[in-house]
XYZ file of C-alpha atoms in Angstrom:
745
model
C 0.071 0.210 0.032
C 0.884 3.626 -0.779
C 0.489 5.948 2.128
C -2.161 8.404 2.267
C -1.711 11.743 0.451
C 0.825 9.930 -2.148
C 0.635 10.537 -5.957
C 0.128 8.236 -8.616
C 2.837 7.783 -11.624
C 1.092 5.858 -14.541
C 3.744 5.032 -17.156
C 2.450 4.109 -20.639
C 5.307 2.509 -22.493
C 5.475 2.241 -26.241
C 8.358 -0.104 -27.761
C 10.707 1.053 -29.933
C 14.654 0.787 -30.448
C 16.697 3.697 -28.972
C 19.796 4.903 -28.939
C 22.328 2.311 -28.390
C 25.648 3.591 -28.934
C 27.754 0.117 -29.311
C 26.844 -3.341 -29.086
C 27.149 -3.262 -25.202
C 24.896 -0.375 -24.826
C 21.373 0.751 -24.850
C 19.665 3.820 -23.543
C 16.817 5.171 -21.274
C 14.536 7.993 -22.365
C 11.275 9.360 -21.543
C 8.954 12.548 -21.378
C 7.152 13.318 -17.937
C 3.652 15.061 -18.244
C 0.969 16.039 -15.687
C -2.664 14.935 -16.205
C -3.396 18.068 -18.149
C -0.526 16.956 -20.620
C 1.565 19.999 -19.510
C 5.233 18.981 -19.323
C 6.825 18.706 -16.053
C 10.230 20.328 -15.879
C 12.759 19.675 -13.196
C 11.466 16.437 -12.118
C 14.571 14.328 -10.700
C 15.325 11.070 -12.689
C 17.501 8.312 -11.420
C 18.925 5.405 -12.976
C 20.279 2.823 -10.401
C 22.109 -0.571 -11.265
C 22.467 -3.492 -9.230
C 25.900 -2.535 -8.563
C 24.885 0.403 -7.005
C 26.099 3.010 -9.763
C 23.950 5.941 -10.128
C 23.455 8.267 -12.765
C 20.924 11.236 -12.725
C 19.522 14.119 -14.176
C 16.277 16.458 -14.321
C 13.766 16.744 -17.206
C 14.190 19.826 -19.477
C 11.618 22.354 -20.010
C 9.768 19.950 -22.357
C 9.790 17.113 -19.784
C 12.104 14.943 -21.675
C 15.064 12.940 -19.855
C 17.652 11.231 -21.759
C 20.366 8.450 -20.634
C 21.828 8.059 -24.169
C 24.391 5.513 -23.374
C 23.700 3.042 -20.639
C 25.635 -0.175 -20.011
C 23.507 -3.467 -20.758
C 22.065 -4.864 -17.590
C 19.336 -4.439 -14.869
C 18.362 -1.130 -13.354
C 15.850 0.596 -11.306
C 14.152 3.812 -12.803
C 13.077 6.408 -10.287
C 11.194 9.454 -11.014
C 10.466 12.067 -8.317
C 8.943 15.793 -7.990
C 7.990 17.713 -5.337
C 4.351 16.882 -4.369
C 4.474 13.687 -6.009
C 5.506 10.321 -4.568
C 8.568 8.662 -6.193
C 7.976 5.541 -8.178
C 10.739 2.870 -8.551
C 10.388 0.374 -11.310
C 12.880 -2.430 -12.497
C 14.119 -1.951 -16.295
C 16.598 -4.184 -18.518
C 18.752 -2.441 -20.777
C 19.486 -4.437 -23.824
C 22.130 -3.623 -26.524
C 20.652 -0.908 -28.800
C 16.910 -1.582 -27.602
C 14.794 0.139 -24.837
C 11.470 1.539 -24.645
C 10.335 4.991 -24.644
C 8.613 6.176 -21.619
C 5.534 8.557 -21.633
C 5.079 9.405 -17.779
C 1.835 10.942 -16.325
C 2.092 12.567 -13.023
C -1.318 13.076 -11.171
C -1.679 15.549 -8.050
C -1.469 14.116 -4.634
C -4.896 15.357 -3.654
C -6.665 13.467 -6.156
C -6.272 9.953 -4.665
C -5.843 8.846 -1.112
C -4.095 5.510 -1.805
C -2.958 3.226 -4.382
C -2.440 -0.278 -4.426
C 0.288 -1.558 -6.776
C -0.274 -4.912 -7.969
C 2.238 -5.673 -10.643
C 5.030 -3.720 -12.671
C 3.891 -1.072 -14.908
C 6.697 -1.746 -17.327
C 6.126 -4.168 -20.301
C 9.041 -6.409 -21.115
C 11.817 -5.303 -23.556
C 12.730 -7.554 -26.528
C 15.022 -7.327 -29.468
C 15.131 -9.492 -32.706
C 18.335 -11.179 -31.264
C 17.816 -13.544 -28.161
C 19.675 -12.118 -25.265
C 20.382 -13.571 -21.807
C 21.822 -11.412 -19.358
C 24.050 -12.593 -16.501
C 25.006 -9.979 -13.697
C 27.906 -10.132 -11.394
C 25.298 -10.913 -8.556
C 24.208 -14.078 -10.538
C 27.589 -15.208 -11.204
C 28.352 -14.918 -7.402
C 25.170 -16.724 -6.406
C 25.480 -19.286 -8.982
C 27.348 -22.505 -7.575
C 30.783 -22.580 -9.320
C 30.141 -19.821 -11.596
C 32.893 -17.535 -10.211
C 35.843 -20.197 -10.640
C 37.827 -19.058 -13.351
C 37.859 -22.325 -15.331
C 33.903 -22.695 -15.017
C 31.519 -22.133 -17.762
C 28.408 -22.063 -15.552
C 27.804 -18.443 -15.916
C 26.748 -19.216 -19.509
C 25.856 -22.905 -19.291
C 23.474 -22.452 -16.387
C 21.483 -19.566 -17.916
C 21.616 -19.744 -21.616
C 19.766 -22.573 -23.862
C 21.866 -24.919 -25.821
C 24.903 -23.950 -23.951
C 26.892 -26.881 -22.708
C 30.629 -28.173 -22.334
C 31.775 -31.197 -24.700
C 35.408 -32.322 -24.598
C 36.366 -29.479 -22.312
C 35.078 -26.810 -24.612
C 31.859 -24.611 -24.413
C 29.608 -25.414 -27.381
C 26.223 -23.319 -28.284
C 23.599 -24.041 -30.788
C 25.528 -26.779 -32.471
C 28.725 -24.947 -33.067
C 31.851 -23.849 -31.013
C 32.776 -20.541 -33.002
C 31.809 -18.131 -30.422
C 32.895 -14.487 -29.971
C 33.894 -12.291 -26.742
C 33.230 -8.758 -27.160
C 34.531 -6.074 -24.401
C 32.318 -2.805 -24.114
C 30.799 -4.044 -27.462
C 34.112 -4.441 -29.428
C 34.969 -7.432 -30.742
C 38.325 -9.468 -29.734
C 39.352 -10.956 -32.987
C 39.846 -14.867 -32.943
C 39.673 -16.975 -35.830
C 41.024 -20.414 -34.097
C 38.786 -23.320 -33.608
C 38.418 -25.586 -30.567
C 42.057 -24.997 -29.742
C 42.406 -23.283 -26.241
C 40.953 -24.772 -23.196
C 41.427 -22.092 -20.853
C 39.153 -18.901 -20.017
C 38.704 -16.029 -22.103
C 38.733 -13.822 -19.015
C 37.869 -14.219 -15.207
C 34.250 -14.169 -14.607
C 34.825 -11.987 -11.484
C 36.025 -9.341 -13.470
C 32.657 -8.965 -15.292
C 30.026 -6.608 -14.167
C 27.370 -7.592 -16.744
C 27.468 -10.582 -19.465
C 24.904 -10.235 -22.454
C 25.113 -13.418 -24.061
C 23.431 -13.302 -27.654
C 22.535 -16.471 -29.459
C 21.558 -15.824 -33.345
C 19.645 -13.350 -35.268
C 22.507 -10.742 -35.407
C 21.957 -7.362 -36.940
C 24.629 -6.126 -39.332
C 26.777 -4.607 -36.835
C 27.142 -7.368 -34.497
C 29.583 -9.761 -36.177
C 29.350 -13.298 -37.739
C 30.219 -15.824 -34.947
C 26.703 -17.439 -35.658
C 26.799 -19.724 -32.510
C 27.063 -17.305 -29.715
C 28.444 -13.773 -28.970
C 29.424 -12.986 -25.259
C 29.044 -9.176 -24.615
C 31.020 -8.144 -21.439
C 30.581 -5.015 -19.483
C 33.732 -5.197 -17.312
C 33.774 -3.975 -13.580
C 34.819 -0.180 -13.422
C 35.924 1.883 -10.890
C 33.120 4.264 -11.356
C 30.903 1.770 -9.351
C 33.100 1.953 -6.267
C 35.103 3.911 -3.879
C 38.444 2.957 -2.753
C 37.023 -0.497 -2.540
C 39.062 -3.558 -2.340
C 37.900 -7.268 -2.475
C 39.416 -10.477 -1.661
C 37.881 -14.004 -2.573
C 39.532 -17.226 -1.600
C 38.624 -20.805 -2.090
C 39.918 -24.326 -0.657
C 38.534 -27.613 -1.581
C 38.867 -31.188 -2.456
C 41.318 -32.273 -5.543
C 43.685 -29.695 -3.648
C 41.724 -26.929 -5.526
C 42.032 -23.148 -4.920
C 40.967 -20.096 -6.680
C 42.139 -17.006 -5.411
C 41.112 -13.333 -6.503
C 41.991 -9.714 -5.366
C 40.932 -6.333 -6.658
C 41.053 -2.497 -6.332
C 38.789 0.005 -7.700
C 37.998 3.934 -6.931
C 37.318 7.047 -8.917
C 37.434 10.609 -8.886
C 35.143 12.879 -10.683
C 36.481 12.051 -14.191
C 38.758 9.129 -13.785
C 38.027 5.573 -12.618
C 40.463 2.561 -12.336
C 39.740 -1.057 -11.591
C 42.501 -3.968 -11.337
C 42.362 -7.196 -10.385
C 44.805 -10.424 -10.103
C 43.910 -13.938 -9.854
C 45.670 -17.357 -9.169
C 44.281 -20.798 -9.384
C 45.458 -24.611 -9.046
C 43.572 -27.837 -8.737
C 44.424 -31.637 -9.212
C 40.940 -31.836 -11.164
C 41.765 -29.729 -14.235
C 40.288 -31.524 -17.561
C 37.795 -34.041 -17.773
C 39.133 -37.583 -17.485
C 39.223 -40.307 -19.807
C 37.925 -42.777 -17.354
C 36.668 -42.714 -13.774
C 40.051 -42.290 -11.931
C 41.748 -38.646 -11.680
C 45.375 -39.475 -12.685
C 47.860 -36.527 -14.005
C 45.067 -33.956 -14.126
C 46.718 -30.754 -12.665
C 45.824 -27.400 -13.556
C 47.033 -24.051 -12.737
C 46.841 -20.270 -14.012
C 47.216 -16.915 -12.886
C 46.120 -13.496 -14.472
C 45.801 -9.805 -14.281
C 43.079 -7.495 -15.569
C 42.296 -3.684 -15.649
C 39.759 -1.230 -16.832
C 40.824 2.515 -17.011
C 38.172 5.055 -17.881
C 38.619 8.737 -18.453
C 35.911 11.421 -18.919
C 37.606 14.738 -20.317
C 34.343 16.209 -20.796
C 30.545 15.474 -21.166
C 30.830 14.392 -24.628
C 33.796 12.270 -24.449
C 35.138 9.091 -23.032
C 38.309 7.253 -23.310
C 38.770 3.699 -21.929
C 41.403 1.151 -21.831
C 40.814 -2.504 -21.095
C 43.669 -5.051 -20.998
C 44.355 -8.606 -19.630
C 47.548 -10.777 -19.306
C 46.865 -14.500 -18.802
C 48.645 -17.891 -18.384
C 47.256 -21.403 -18.030
C 48.880 -24.948 -17.749
C 46.937 -28.092 -18.102
C 48.247 -31.958 -17.479
C 46.286 -34.118 -19.868
C 44.924 -36.794 -17.976
C 46.004 -40.139 -18.268
C 44.467 -43.563 -18.840
C 44.624 -46.390 -16.047
C 44.050 -49.490 -18.204
C 46.013 -50.731 -21.212
C 44.841 -49.707 -24.520
C 43.812 -53.287 -25.397
C 41.443 -53.460 -22.477
C 39.908 -50.226 -23.283
C 39.682 -48.958 -26.915
C 38.350 -45.489 -25.623
C 41.783 -44.655 -23.852
C 44.631 -43.181 -25.961
C 48.245 -43.747 -25.110
C 49.317 -40.459 -23.770
C 51.323 -40.276 -20.582
C 52.808 -36.823 -19.135
C 51.226 -34.606 -21.795
C 50.748 -30.853 -21.284
C 49.135 -27.969 -22.796
C 50.375 -24.353 -21.957
C 48.222 -21.297 -22.994
C 48.452 -17.559 -23.101
C 45.340 -15.162 -23.501
C 46.309 -11.707 -23.551
C 44.512 -8.661 -25.105
C 44.483 -4.772 -24.939
C 41.513 -2.379 -26.020
C 41.623 1.443 -26.460
C 38.286 2.964 -27.089
C 37.174 6.826 -27.307
C 33.512 7.468 -27.879
C 32.363 11.124 -28.652
C 28.911 12.432 -28.435
C 28.473 14.289 -31.535
C 24.903 15.415 -30.445
C 22.177 13.492 -28.339
C 21.422 11.735 -31.596
C 24.864 10.691 -32.678
C 27.985 9.023 -31.324
C 31.185 7.980 -32.955
C 33.422 5.254 -31.331
C 36.846 4.418 -32.319
C 38.737 1.330 -31.065
C 42.088 0.219 -31.296
C 42.856 -3.591 -30.166
C 45.417 -6.020 -29.874
C 45.138 -9.963 -29.131
C 47.669 -12.427 -28.315
C 46.610 -16.191 -28.106
C 49.082 -19.160 -27.683
C 48.352 -22.851 -27.320
C 51.404 -25.221 -26.941
C 50.938 -29.015 -26.725
C 53.910 -31.020 -25.465
C 53.622 -35.101 -25.572
C 55.134 -36.972 -22.582
C 58.031 -39.382 -22.839
C 55.784 -42.378 -22.094
C 53.455 -41.546 -25.319
C 53.206 -44.629 -27.612
C 53.128 -44.776 -30.690
C 53.858 -41.117 -31.079
C 55.039 -38.237 -29.223
C 53.315 -34.918 -30.307
C 54.483 -31.477 -29.924
C 52.585 -28.463 -31.497
C 53.393 -25.016 -30.630
C 50.705 -22.368 -31.925
C 50.455 -18.874 -31.241
C 48.344 -15.935 -33.051
C 48.698 -12.337 -32.970
C 46.156 -9.699 -33.915
C 46.108 -6.062 -34.535
C 42.744 -4.385 -35.178
C 40.555 -1.262 -35.284
C 36.885 -0.475 -35.218
C 35.167 2.657 -36.319
C 31.340 3.061 -35.555
C 28.783 5.920 -36.043
C 25.298 5.514 -34.512
C 22.745 8.108 -35.004
C 18.889 8.750 -34.902
C 17.229 10.325 -38.052
C 13.523 10.747 -37.457
C 12.303 7.471 -36.669
C 15.445 5.639 -38.308
C 18.209 4.163 -36.257
C 21.285 4.084 -38.217
C 24.480 2.334 -37.687
C 27.364 2.385 -40.048
C 30.792 0.859 -39.115
C 34.113 -0.583 -40.017
C 36.187 -3.384 -38.256
C 39.376 -5.076 -39.303
C 42.251 -6.831 -38.377
C 45.848 -8.365 -39.297
C 46.670 -11.748 -38.071
C 50.145 -13.376 -37.818
C 50.630 -17.258 -36.805
C 53.179 -19.442 -36.090
C 52.812 -23.105 -36.043
C 55.666 -25.448 -35.134
C 54.962 -29.280 -35.475
C 56.925 -32.142 -34.106
C 55.842 -35.564 -34.515
C 58.252 -38.308 -33.125
C 57.309 -42.077 -33.460
C 58.253 -44.049 -30.371
C 57.494 -47.488 -32.331
C 60.101 -46.720 -34.673
C 57.816 -46.681 -37.596
C 59.145 -43.459 -39.165
C 61.709 -40.861 -38.494
C 60.678 -37.429 -36.631
C 58.756 -35.184 -38.632
C 59.239 -31.420 -38.008
C 57.438 -28.491 -39.777
C 57.303 -24.613 -39.093
C 54.610 -22.436 -40.548
C 54.327 -18.729 -40.494
C 51.058 -17.898 -42.154
C 49.451 -14.443 -42.245
C 45.887 -12.920 -42.876
C 43.550 -10.289 -42.267
C 39.814 -9.319 -42.549
C 38.146 -6.041 -43.260
C 34.370 -5.826 -42.464
C 31.937 -2.868 -43.232
C 28.200 -2.645 -42.602
C 25.215 -0.606 -42.603
C 22.329 -1.195 -40.447
C 18.959 0.483 -39.924
C 16.106 -0.032 -37.592
C 12.786 1.601 -38.445
C 10.077 2.640 -36.060
C 7.064 2.019 -38.579
C 4.691 2.404 -35.726
C 4.907 2.425 -31.942
C 4.068 -1.260 -32.059
C 6.135 -2.422 -35.159
C 9.703 -2.047 -35.912
C 11.759 -3.294 -39.009
C 15.307 -3.796 -39.352
C 17.515 -4.197 -42.610
C 21.375 -4.296 -42.877
C 24.185 -5.740 -44.851
C 27.421 -6.844 -43.780
C 30.280 -6.833 -46.466
C 33.431 -9.014 -45.692
C 36.856 -9.279 -47.529
C 39.237 -11.895 -46.180
C 42.893 -12.521 -47.331
C 45.593 -15.003 -46.553
C 48.638 -16.565 -47.994
C 46.459 -19.126 -49.701
C 43.133 -17.676 -50.283
C 40.939 -14.556 -50.986
C 37.256 -14.394 -50.222
C 34.457 -11.831 -50.379
C 30.961 -12.023 -49.165
C 27.959 -9.903 -48.849
C 25.732 -10.735 -46.135
C 22.030 -9.317 -45.760
C 20.174 -9.448 -42.749
C 16.313 -8.658 -42.053
C 14.417 -8.505 -39.008
C 11.198 -7.372 -37.229
C 9.557 -6.975 -33.857
C 5.906 -6.404 -33.278
C 4.150 -5.705 -29.906
C 0.829 -6.919 -29.394
C -1.841 -4.834 -28.131
C -3.222 -5.592 -24.568
C -1.133 -8.704 -24.189
C 2.204 -6.745 -24.357
C 3.894 -9.873 -26.299
C 6.464 -9.135 -28.359
C 6.758 -11.204 -31.611
C 10.209 -11.352 -33.502
C 11.190 -12.739 -36.684
C 14.801 -12.693 -38.465
C 16.680 -14.176 -41.645
C 20.033 -13.515 -42.239
C 23.490 -14.585 -43.875
C 27.044 -14.779 -41.929
C 30.418 -15.286 -43.083
C 33.351 -16.607 -40.686
C 36.886 -16.326 -41.405
C 38.720 -19.507 -41.494
C 41.879 -20.332 -39.595
C 45.276 -19.902 -40.907
C 46.836 -23.164 -40.459
C 48.529 -24.893 -43.349
C 50.526 -27.927 -43.982
C 53.582 -28.493 -46.163
C 56.547 -30.526 -46.907
C 57.138 -33.409 -44.261
C 53.783 -33.302 -42.789
C 51.930 -33.423 -45.998
C 54.164 -36.415 -47.092
C 53.244 -38.183 -43.836
C 49.389 -37.339 -44.282
C 49.589 -38.390 -47.984
C 51.341 -41.677 -47.037
C 48.743 -42.351 -44.150
C 46.169 -41.971 -46.993
C 45.440 -38.481 -45.480
C 45.445 -35.330 -47.582
C 45.256 -31.483 -46.425
C 43.278 -29.083 -48.378
C 43.094 -25.213 -48.373
C 40.432 -23.826 -45.595
C 37.747 -21.608 -46.811
C 35.403 -19.509 -44.401
C 32.084 -20.712 -42.999
C 28.985 -19.582 -44.528
C 25.672 -19.786 -42.553
C 21.997 -18.788 -43.138
C 19.637 -18.597 -40.258
C 15.856 -18.303 -40.058
C 14.487 -17.531 -36.667
C 11.187 -16.436 -34.946
C 10.155 -16.112 -31.260
C 7.981 -14.410 -28.675
C 8.459 -12.686 -25.162
C 5.788 -12.619 -22.626
C 5.770 -10.516 -19.667
C 3.865 -12.262 -16.540
C 3.621 -9.894 -13.582
C 7.208 -9.154 -13.961
C 8.396 -12.313 -14.975
C 9.943 -12.775 -18.222
C 9.124 -15.981 -20.512
C 10.861 -16.155 -24.004
C 10.569 -18.908 -26.546
C 12.325 -19.175 -29.925
C 13.102 -21.421 -32.977
C 15.921 -21.323 -35.137
C 17.363 -23.227 -38.207
C 20.988 -22.665 -39.161
C 22.125 -24.215 -42.537
C 26.021 -24.139 -42.756
C 28.303 -24.590 -45.776
C 31.927 -25.477 -44.932
C 31.236 -26.138 -41.388
C 33.896 -25.579 -38.996
C 35.451 -28.657 -37.025
C 38.680 -30.479 -36.317
C 40.629 -33.956 -36.936
C 43.677 -35.260 -35.290
C 46.765 -35.998 -37.543
C 47.136 -40.025 -37.414
C 47.359 -41.052 -33.737
C 48.914 -37.745 -32.556
C 47.351 -35.044 -30.552
C 48.063 -32.494 -33.587
C 44.086 -31.261 -33.924
C 43.639 -29.293 -36.955
C 40.965 -27.618 -38.242
C 38.625 -28.772 -40.866
C 35.454 -27.932 -42.715
C 32.518 -30.288 -43.469
C 30.675 -29.757 -46.669
C 27.598 -28.705 -44.667
C 25.642 -28.921 -41.249
C 21.968 -28.482 -40.461
C 21.221 -27.305 -36.953
C 17.435 -27.070 -35.770
C 16.645 -26.054 -32.144
C 13.667 -24.668 -29.938
C 14.458 -22.812 -26.862
C 12.353 -21.636 -23.806
C 13.618 -19.375 -20.945
C 11.931 -18.163 -17.735
C 13.568 -15.337 -15.551
C 11.868 -13.884 -12.446
C 11.689 -9.920 -11.803
C 15.232 -8.758 -11.194
C 14.257 -7.302 -8.041
C 12.057 -10.106 -6.823
C 12.122 -10.483 -3.159
C 11.684 -13.998 -2.902
C 14.940 -14.676 -4.718
C 15.797 -15.373 -8.141
C 14.479 -18.326 -10.474
C 15.989 -19.092 -13.783
C 15.015 -21.665 -16.497
C 16.627 -22.499 -19.861
C 15.398 -25.315 -21.969
C 16.695 -26.382 -25.414
C 15.839 -29.245 -27.911
C 17.862 -29.314 -30.842
C 19.667 -31.307 -33.539
C 22.715 -30.737 -34.934
C 23.887 -32.595 -38.182
C 26.561 -32.670 -40.778
C 26.606 -33.816 -43.991
C 29.038 -34.559 -47.286
C 32.665 -34.883 -47.442
C 35.498 -32.945 -45.706
C 35.886 -29.767 -47.970
C 38.914 -28.414 -46.394
C 41.739 -29.061 -43.574
C 42.896 -32.296 -42.863
C 41.143 -35.090 -44.637
C 41.346 -38.581 -42.843
C 39.789 -41.734 -44.096
C 36.547 -42.518 -42.710
C 35.857 -38.931 -41.207
C 33.334 -37.857 -43.897
C 29.680 -36.949 -42.818
C 28.136 -38.571 -45.993
C 24.624 -38.900 -46.895
C 22.352 -39.126 -45.168
C 23.307 -36.455 -42.496
C 24.862 -37.896 -39.329
C 24.806 -36.250 -35.787
C 27.919 -34.292 -35.071
C 30.102 -35.397 -32.185
C 28.831 -32.606 -29.943
C 25.006 -33.077 -30.927
C 23.019 -33.216 -27.621
C 19.197 -33.111 -28.066
C 17.962 -31.960 -24.881
C 19.507 -29.634 -22.002
C 17.540 -28.174 -19.218
C 18.923 -25.815 -16.322
C 16.863 -24.783 -13.488
C 18.242 -22.563 -10.937
C 17.053 -20.828 -7.879
C 18.994 -18.402 -5.674
C 17.425 -16.723 -2.438
C 18.561 -14.630 0.623
C 17.515 -16.627 3.854
C 16.952 -15.429 7.142
C 19.643 -14.298 9.610
C 21.733 -13.309 6.648
C 21.994 -16.865 5.018
C 21.874 -17.131 1.450
C 21.260 -20.361 -0.817
C 22.036 -20.972 -4.580
C 21.114 -24.030 -6.588
C 21.215 -25.531 -10.247
C 19.778 -28.467 -11.378
C 20.930 -29.475 -14.835
C 19.600 -32.279 -17.123
C 21.692 -33.248 -20.246
C 20.242 -35.885 -22.602
C 23.558 -37.133 -23.622
C 26.002 -36.602 -26.626
C 26.247 -38.642 -30.009
C 27.702 -41.847 -29.524
C 30.745 -42.443 -31.884
C 31.403 -45.827 -31.182
C 28.287 -47.630 -32.369
C 25.232 -48.913 -30.361
C 22.651 -46.473 -29.513
C 22.686 -43.172 -31.301
C 23.389 -41.083 -28.050
C 25.422 -41.745 -24.870
C 23.224 -42.239 -21.773
C 21.641 -38.803 -19.915
C 22.485 -37.789 -16.721
C 21.415 -35.067 -14.143
C 23.831 -32.969 -12.105
C 22.921 -30.945 -8.869
C 24.882 -28.079 -7.633
C 24.381 -26.169 -4.350
C 25.583 -23.370 -2.383
C 24.967 -22.309 1.088
C 26.465 -19.406 3.024
C 26.024 -16.461 5.240
C 26.909 -12.873 5.379
C 28.493 -12.294 8.796
C 29.039 -8.450 8.157
C 28.320 -6.152 5.370
C 31.730 -6.976 4.026
C 32.368 -10.414 5.061
C 30.551 -13.742 3.795
C 31.503 -17.426 3.687
C 29.883 -20.071 1.854
C 30.266 -23.974 1.016
C 29.749 -25.029 -2.395
C 29.026 -28.701 -3.615
C 29.407 -29.369 -7.391
C 27.639 -32.494 -8.790
C 26.688 -33.597 -4.987
C 25.157 -36.975 -6.201
C 28.489 -37.725 -7.711
C 26.682 -38.597 -11.042
C 30.346 -39.712 -12.829
C 30.097 -41.257 -16.057
C 31.479 -41.609 -19.599
C 29.732 -38.289 -21.359
C 31.893 -37.963 -24.417
C 33.833 -40.474 -26.707
C 34.756 -38.131 -29.448
C 38.679 -38.785 -28.829
C 39.539 -35.373 -28.466
C 42.631 -33.941 -25.847
C 43.237 -37.226 -24.165
C 40.764 -39.392 -25.584
C 37.097 -39.738 -24.066
C 35.725 -37.660 -21.427
C 34.178 -38.552 -18.153
C 31.994 -35.462 -16.566
C 33.754 -34.068 -13.280
C 33.018 -36.145 -9.990
C 31.736 -34.738 -6.966
C 33.725 -31.540 -5.555
C 33.415 -29.261 -2.570
C 35.116 -26.309 -1.694
C 34.993 -23.344 1.142
C 34.662 -19.792 -0.029
C 35.400 -16.556 1.928
C 34.808 -13.331 0.280
C 35.964 -9.690 2.051
C 35.391 -6.239 1.281
C 37.252 -3.254 2.714
C 37.857 0.267 1.880
C 41.446 1.698 1.833
């Protein structure tokens, strides 16, 4: 109940895409009037995030307010004026989309009291399905804050799961990471096992899955849009997070953050180790240590109201033992003879961006970026019949120019993105059975990509938006040159009274290929082994998708159905019996899926509920058209299931604050089983995993918790695709304690 003498704020919201300046930003706008349709000037408008960052302004002489550049995430919009009661409503800011608010204030004297029964804001939806994950979600989800965990994605996003120690989404593994809306270039496929960045450095993660507009790239199967933590959200604040658990595991993190009026800094360091690193080839955990460390920083400077400059950088190193088998090969054909193998990785990047507000309706963003990625595989002395050494590094230098503007009811985006790439690949293949002399090869391929786009979203009416764009790509390497033009069309429609949002999309994508090549002795060996190496070409995809978003008393219910048809589908094959895994392209792939998500209100007092369901098929067909062509590896006709095909995945989570400052987090995951590569049934058995966290906030700045992962110890063979150490069992039961502490310095 609202106290007697209060005012009523009636928000009549009309959906249209507004000013989102980069792929990681949206906007908040509106007009405040009284019940006589007169503009209300000087009303206080506050936008507060879950991280307690506050931006505010007053309405102008026309009653209008504009927050033109707002990072994606969950917020509260608070509007107040003298003689009127403040109204606080949760809002979600999505990339490039947000409703425009027409706000009517009524005099306090007209009503004695008002009962608020539901949120007055309809759901916001874009043509792109987006799952928002906040830092609070990451902290409350069991295991999600561990640096080697993908739980912040797999627990919340439909059709996202881990297979052979790698994240897969929507039937593929070509995904992209964006920092503040700028793409970090990476053309390599299924090579690195380590994390892209530490989950604890993320303020908000927007996971986009298909239906990308022309400005949002070509990685068909998933885009991870990261807003990193910022010092503008903190004042002389240091955080410490320490864990310790079974398998001698620890994951430790420390950060500092603060700001002045125009400058903010955030910096963190992280270190981890465990005796349970990668998924094992059978039940025992042997030779499976992992360790890593990293540093991250986000520096922001605002020299004026119209300009902002930011620098985001990371240094990251990881080492993984390849787990050993415990039985002779003849007794278990699933186990490959690898003993003492190691994988060493690096993932470093730097991003410098300048954003200039030309007007309230136009912003130009310029970015320079650098990315270095290394993956070194070294076989052990006990390997048989081959000892593998494969050292591969990629270096990228790139830039992005992006202009976004509003012209009448058109929301235009024009941009240019490109990078140069230099690789170094050193192969060493020794034969412990004496069948051949050692083979060595060094390759230094180079290449580059230039992409330009034009995108327009048109507000046809207050209930209908039409999007059209085109993306032109030019890729060139030492072996191939490719050009492609990819149109994209989309529409959203708001159904009256129901406030349901319907969406539809059709578009094409081009994914640049890796640069790996083979020549000399390895080609001769491949040829003698009835194997060949063909030039790699880019993957070309066509996607159809339609969906519906349903608001229900603050809850968000979303469903979509998609079809992806791919030519030159990216995958990977081993060279002989070695662990040199080289990229390949299948002639084609056909992926069809239906997805369903449910999220409780962002500020629901009873906790947070999230459900993600997916049912899909991922099939390939035809011969191998590029890369390493080995006998018996073609998909053929009719289509067959890809090795990472999993028909059904379900994740149900609930996080809650309990009495006496206790808190609780849970996730129940059902997996129907990956495709079976060794005959018998078409898919491996299904399994269910339950993760739980319980803890207590001892003080405002100190909390302790205990987390159990796979508490029923559902430990079984989940993948027999023979990648990185043979087949894979899911991880057994893990338990660890965690301490979080905050202090001001």
